[in-house]
mmCIF file of C-alpha atoms in Angstrom:
data_model
loop_
_atom_site.group_PDB
_atom_site.id
_atom_site.type_symbol
_atom_site.label_atom_id
_atom_site.label_comp_id
_atom_site.label_asym_id
_atom_site.label_seq_id
_atom_site.Cartn_x
_atom_site.Cartn_y
_atom_site.Cartn_z
ATOM 1 C CA MET A 1 0.070 0.044 0.131
ATOM 2 C CA ALA A 2 1.180 3.561 -0.907
ATOM 3 C CA TYR A 3 0.829 6.048 1.641
ATOM 4 C CA LYS A 4 0.079 9.763 0.923
ATOM 5 C CA THR A 5 2.116 13.063 1.624
ATOM 6 C CA CYS A 6 0.912 16.617 1.911
ATOM 7 C CA VAL A 7 3.728 19.044 1.508
ATOM 8 C CA THR A 8 3.575 22.372 3.535
ATOM 9 C CA ILE A 9 4.162 25.406 1.375
ATOM 10 C CA ALA A 10 4.939 28.681 3.038
ATOM 11 C CA GLU A 11 5.947 31.108 0.314
ATOM 12 C CA LYS A 12 5.738 34.974 0.645
ATOM 13 C CA THR A 13 4.842 35.977 -2.923
ATOM 14 C CA PRO A 14 2.096 34.805 -5.137
ATOM 15 C CA LYS A 15 4.591 34.052 -7.931
ATOM 16 C CA LYS A 16 6.823 32.181 -5.909
ATOM 17 C CA LEU A 17 3.827 30.173 -4.379
ATOM 18 C CA SER A 18 2.468 29.342 -7.731
ATOM 19 C CA GLN A 19 5.871 27.975 -9.005
ATOM 20 C CA VAL A 20 6.400 25.817 -5.885
ATOM 21 C CA VAL A 21 2.891 24.378 -6.009
ATOM 22 C CA LYS A 22 3.239 23.587 -9.733
ATOM 23 C CA ARG A 23 6.657 21.826 -9.013
ATOM 24 C CA ILE A 24 5.350 19.935 -5.987
ATOM 25 C CA THR A 25 2.048 18.471 -6.942
ATOM 26 C CA LYS A 26 4.291 16.502 -9.324
ATOM 27 C CA LYS A 27 5.998 14.796 -6.398
ATOM 28 C CA SER A 28 3.291 14.869 -3.620
ATOM 29 C CA ASN A 29 -0.454 13.817 -3.605
ATOM 30 C CA TYR A 30 -1.295 16.932 -1.811
ATOM 31 C CA VAL A 31 -0.057 20.270 -0.901
ATOM 32 C CA GLU A 32 -0.752 22.564 2.023
ATOM 33 C CA ILE A 33 -0.900 26.095 1.021
ATOM 34 C CA ARG A 34 -0.135 28.387 4.184
ATOM 35 C CA PHE A 35 -1.969 31.649 2.904
ATOM 36 C CA ASP A 36 -0.822 33.175 6.312
ATOM 37 C CA PHE A 37 2.629 33.650 5.036
ATOM 38 C CA LEU A 38 1.386 35.909 2.442
ATOM 39 C CA SER A 39 0.106 39.534 2.932
ATOM 40 C CA PRO A 40 -3.602 39.529 3.065
ATOM 41 C CA HIS A 41 -3.760 41.516 -0.210
ATOM 42 C CA GLN A 42 -1.785 38.867 -2.096
ATOM 43 C CA VAL A 43 -4.441 36.222 -1.260
ATOM 44 C CA PRO A 44 -6.804 37.041 -4.293
ATOM 45 C CA GLU A 45 -4.173 36.935 -6.709
ATOM 46 C CA SER A 46 -2.491 33.730 -5.165
ATOM 47 C CA LEU A 47 -5.998 32.053 -5.434
ATOM 48 C CA GLU A 48 -6.162 32.788 -9.212
ATOM 49 C CA LEU A 49 -2.626 31.597 -9.953
ATOM 50 C CA VAL A 50 -2.964 28.280 -8.058
ATOM 51 C CA LYS A 51 -6.688 27.623 -8.689
ATOM 52 C CA LYS A 52 -6.411 24.531 -11.082
ATOM 53 C CA TYR A 53 -4.207 22.891 -8.301
ATOM 54 C CA LEU A 54 -6.738 23.703 -5.429
ATOM 55 C CA LYS A 55 -8.580 20.027 -5.927
ATOM 56 C CA ARG A 56 -5.200 18.860 -4.328
ATOM 57 C CA SER A 57 -4.623 21.592 -1.807
ATOM 58 C CA VAL A 58 -5.331 21.811 1.709
ATOM 59 C CA CYS A 59 -5.686 25.653 2.252
ATOM 60 C CA THR A 60 -4.616 27.246 5.701
ATOM 61 C CA LEU A 61 -4.877 30.685 7.134
ATOM 62 C CA ARG A 62 -3.593 30.336 10.563
ATOM 63 C CA SER A 63 -3.551 33.168 12.932
ATOM 64 C CA LYS A 64 -0.712 34.093 15.298
ATOM 65 C CA SER A 65 -2.769 32.913 18.321
ATOM 66 C CA GLU A 66 -2.927 29.498 16.630
ATOM 67 C CA GLY A 67 0.734 29.211 15.667
ATOM 68 C CA GLY A 68 0.370 30.888 12.371
ATOM 69 C CA LYS A 69 1.705 34.133 10.809
ATOM 70 C CA PHE A 70 -1.659 35.991 9.972
ATOM 71 C CA SER A 71 -1.599 39.182 11.840
ATOM 72 C CA GLY A 72 -4.825 41.218 10.659
ATOM 73 C CA SER A 73 -7.809 41.182 12.474
ATOM 74 C CA GLU A 74 -9.984 38.189 13.129
ATOM 75 C CA ASN A 75 -12.834 39.653 10.841
ATOM 76 C CA GLU A 76 -10.331 40.191 8.154
ATOM 77 C CA ARG A 77 -9.323 36.483 8.458
ATOM 78 C CA LEU A 78 -12.616 35.182 8.363
ATOM 79 C CA SER A 79 -13.434 37.298 5.224
ATOM 80 C CA ILE A 80 -10.419 35.781 3.544
ATOM 81 C CA LEU A 81 -11.325 32.200 4.527
ATOM 82 C CA LYS A 82 -14.803 32.947 2.935
ATOM 83 C CA LEU A 83 -12.843 33.810 -0.281
ATOM 84 C CA ILE A 84 -10.792 30.691 -0.282
ATOM 85 C CA ALA A 85 -13.903 28.465 0.523
ATOM 86 C CA GLU A 86 -15.524 29.947 -2.608
ATOM 87 C CA TYR A 87 -12.768 28.286 -4.643
ATOM 88 C CA ASN A 88 -13.803 24.792 -3.473
ATOM 89 C CA PRO A 89 -10.248 23.555 -2.482
ATOM 90 C CA PHE A 90 -9.660 19.980 -1.592
ATOM 91 C CA LEU A 91 -9.806 20.789 2.101
ATOM 92 C CA LEU A 92 -10.223 24.206 3.970
ATOM 93 C CA ASP A 93 -8.348 23.920 7.161
ATOM 94 C CA VAL A 94 -10.228 26.040 9.969
ATOM 95 C CA GLU A 95 -9.569 25.868 13.597
ATOM 96 C CA TYR A 96 -12.110 24.114 15.931
ATOM 97 C CA ASN A 97 -12.005 27.226 18.132
ATOM 98 C CA THR A 98 -12.715 29.458 15.234
ATOM 99 C CA LEU A 99 -15.626 27.433 14.151
ATOM 100 C CA ARG A 100 -17.194 27.169 17.622
ATOM 101 C CA LYS A 101 -17.087 31.116 18.205
ATOM 102 C CA ASN A 102 -18.261 32.038 14.843
ATOM 103 C CA LYS A 103 -21.482 30.128 14.291
ATOM 104 C CA GLN A 104 -22.548 32.265 11.187
ATOM 105 C CA PHE A 105 -19.178 31.794 9.559
ATOM 106 C CA ALA A 106 -19.467 28.064 10.138
ATOM 107 C CA SER A 107 -22.686 28.076 8.400
ATOM 108 C CA TYR A 108 -21.611 30.200 5.410
ATOM 109 C CA ILE A 109 -18.652 27.780 4.764
ATOM 110 C CA LYS A 110 -21.315 24.830 4.937
ATOM 111 C CA LYS A 111 -23.170 26.547 2.059
ATOM 112 C CA THR A 112 -20.289 26.667 -0.203
ATOM 113 C CA ARG A 113 -19.948 23.051 0.101
ATOM 114 C CA THR A 114 -16.318 23.256 0.728
ATOM 115 C CA ASP A 115 -14.882 20.380 2.625
ATOM 116 C CA LEU A 116 -13.658 21.463 6.169
ATOM 117 C CA LEU A 117 -10.816 20.143 7.820
ATOM 118 C CA VAL A 118 -11.483 21.000 11.457
ATOM 119 C CA SER A 119 -7.937 21.483 13.255
ATOM 120 C CA TRP A 120 -7.108 21.835 16.853
ATOM 121 C CA HIS A 121 -3.326 22.312 18.273
ATOM 122 C CA ASN A 122 -1.906 22.400 21.426
ATOM 123 C CA PHE A 123 1.565 23.823 21.335
ATOM 124 C CA LYS A 124 2.369 23.292 24.948
ATOM 125 C CA LYS A 125 1.342 19.805 25.880
ATOM 126 C CA THR A 126 -0.601 16.524 25.303
ATOM 127 C CA PRO A 127 -3.797 16.404 27.153
ATOM 128 C CA ASN A 128 -5.036 13.229 29.030
ATOM 129 C CA ASP A 129 -7.146 10.521 27.173
ATOM 130 C CA SER A 130 -10.391 11.864 28.162
ATOM 131 C CA ALA A 131 -9.676 15.291 27.203
ATOM 132 C CA LEU A 132 -8.414 14.193 23.820
ATOM 133 C CA SER A 133 -11.585 12.168 23.428
ATOM 134 C CA LYS A 134 -13.951 15.051 24.304
ATOM 135 C CA ILE A 135 -12.278 17.581 21.892
ATOM 136 C CA LEU A 136 -12.447 14.872 19.113
ATOM 137 C CA ASN A 137 -16.126 14.315 19.607
ATOM 138 C CA GLN A 138 -16.819 18.166 19.644
ATOM 139 C CA MET A 139 -14.994 18.541 16.323
ATOM 140 C CA THR A 140 -17.034 16.007 14.670
ATOM 141 C CA LYS A 141 -19.999 18.296 14.877
ATOM 142 C CA PHE A 142 -18.357 20.232 12.101
ATOM 143 C CA SER A 143 -16.740 17.861 9.806
ATOM 144 C CA LYS A 144 -15.456 14.172 9.416
ATOM 145 C CA ASN A 145 -12.216 15.511 8.641
ATOM 146 C CA ILE A 146 -10.548 16.076 11.706
ATOM 147 C CA LYS A 147 -6.858 17.123 12.774
ATOM 148 C CA ILE A 148 -5.636 17.070 16.286
ATOM 149 C CA VAL A 149 -2.074 17.900 16.810
ATOM 150 C CA THR A 150 -0.402 18.136 20.329
ATOM 151 C CA THR A 151 3.234 18.534 21.583
ATOM 152 C CA ALA A 152 4.748 15.629 23.094
ATOM 153 C CA SER A 153 7.158 15.607 26.095
ATOM 154 C CA SER A 154 7.537 11.779 26.079
ATOM 155 C CA THR A 155 6.673 8.795 23.908
ATOM 156 C CA ASN A 156 3.462 8.238 26.170
ATOM 157 C CA ASP A 157 2.166 11.781 24.877
ATOM 158 C CA SER A 158 2.549 10.414 21.193
ATOM 159 C CA THR A 159 0.884 7.197 22.168
ATOM 160 C CA ARG A 160 -2.140 8.907 23.626
ATOM 161 C CA VAL A 161 -2.572 10.861 20.510
ATOM 162 C CA LEU A 162 -2.348 7.794 18.374
ATOM 163 C CA SER A 163 -4.758 5.979 20.463
ATOM 164 C CA LEU A 164 -7.609 8.213 19.076
ATOM 165 C CA TYR A 165 -7.543 6.350 15.957
ATOM 166 C CA ASN A 166 -9.353 3.439 17.977
ATOM 167 C CA ASN A 167 -12.469 5.373 17.843
ATOM 168 C CA ALA A 168 -12.183 6.947 14.602
ATOM 169 C CA SER A 169 -13.253 4.459 11.973
ATOM 170 C CA LYS A 170 -16.065 6.713 10.337
ATOM 171 C CA LEU A 171 -13.566 9.902 10.367
ATOM 172 C CA ASN A 172 -10.767 11.194 8.144
ATOM 173 C CA LEU A 173 -8.734 11.623 11.293
ATOM 174 C CA ILE A 174 -5.252 13.217 11.093
ATOM 175 C CA ALA A 175 -3.587 12.872 14.586
ATOM 176 C CA PHE A 176 -0.020 13.160 15.577
ATOM 177 C CA SER A 177 2.438 14.999 17.961
ATOM 178 C CA MET A 178 4.934 17.572 17.412
ATOM 179 C CA GLY A 179 8.515 17.828 18.684
ATOM 180 C CA GLU A 180 11.244 15.063 18.765
ATOM 181 C CA TYR A 181 9.052 12.818 20.796
ATOM 182 C CA GLY A 182 6.315 13.013 18.445
ATOM 183 C CA LYS A 183 8.399 12.667 15.167
ATOM 184 C CA MET A 184 7.501 9.045 14.675
ATOM 185 C CA SER A 185 3.871 9.679 15.169
ATOM 186 C CA ARG A 186 3.851 11.577 11.708
ATOM 187 C CA ILE A 187 4.884 8.111 10.279
ATOM 188 C CA LEU A 188 2.631 5.807 12.372
ATOM 189 C CA CYS A 189 -0.537 7.940 11.810
ATOM 190 C CA LEU A 190 -0.352 6.644 8.262
ATOM 191 C CA PHE A 191 -0.753 3.098 9.403
ATOM 192 C CA LEU A 192 -3.516 3.714 11.620
ATOM 193 C CA GLY A 193 -5.579 5.263 9.039
ATOM 194 C CA SER A 194 -4.563 8.999 8.315
ATOM 195 C CA PRO A 195 -5.234 10.160 4.710
ATOM 196 C CA TYR A 196 -2.042 11.654 4.636
ATOM 197 C CA THR A 197 1.089 13.134 6.499
ATOM 198 C CA TYR A 198 2.421 16.480 6.531
ATOM 199 C CA VAL A 199 5.904 17.146 5.327
ATOM 200 C CA SER A 200 8.346 19.769 4.342
ATOM 201 C CA LEU A 201 10.352 20.578 1.452
ATOM 202 C CA GLY A 202 13.439 20.776 3.493
ATOM 203 C CA LYS A 203 13.565 22.903 6.598
ATOM 204 C CA PRO A 204 10.587 21.796 8.762
ATOM 205 C CA ILE A 205 7.578 24.368 9.017
ATOM 206 C CA ALA A 206 6.561 22.753 12.340
ATOM 207 C CA PRO A 207 8.580 21.170 14.987
ATOM 208 C CA GLY A 208 9.488 17.299 14.129
ATOM 209 C CA GLN A 209 8.343 17.441 10.725
ATOM 210 C CA PHE A 210 9.965 15.286 8.165
ATOM 211 C CA SER A 211 10.958 16.436 4.716
ATOM 212 C CA LEU A 212 9.270 14.830 1.476
ATOM 213 C CA ASP A 213 12.711 13.136 0.534
ATOM 214 C CA GLU A 214 12.952 11.890 4.182
ATOM 215 C CA ILE A 215 9.637 10.175 4.124
ATOM 216 C CA LYS A 216 10.022 8.607 0.594
ATOM 217 C CA SER A 217 13.082 7.043 2.039
ATOM 218 C CA ILE A 218 11.319 5.447 5.223
ATOM 219 C CA ILE A 219 8.292 4.203 3.671
ATOM 220 C CA LYS A 220 6.754 3.442 0.362
ATOM 221 C CA ILE A 221 5.103 6.848 -1.051
#
């Protein structure tokens, strides 16, 4: 069985972004376009340049409070996310907390028929089993596509996150841990049912992230 990859792309100009997306879609199943690395006014142009690749793109606009680079207002971010949704990408990554706090926004995205990837990150720790199960159940109210990422300070932390797959047979769950202790969970999640794993082009975008070449040297992609 061949497992799938999603390369995180974090470019700062529309032209460079489109060049990299075109090149990487020849090597990876999917790309994650980090629109938060662009200036807000560059997003419309970027969408036009990459629109033919969006059916293989996970689109993300992460705020600074959620570990991203977007520094504008939350209303501005929601407006840009609505615009991206209108292009109907493969997945639109929106944080669980964003959806929970903005019911009208969640309703709008639903009307666009864009598939949501509901994400939740903990950049400090890995919660206990019951807390993880609770957050997973709450996230399923918005989509069957779920991403849960924690920070591991031990191998037990990674094991707890991976155990979420035991109750996720009807979900498209992407669950792993960041950091050195979580590194192998980025590979093991594939064997447990994750639709793909996130990789970089070289330098990691997130702690513990493998590069595309490293993953291809480890498992069959």
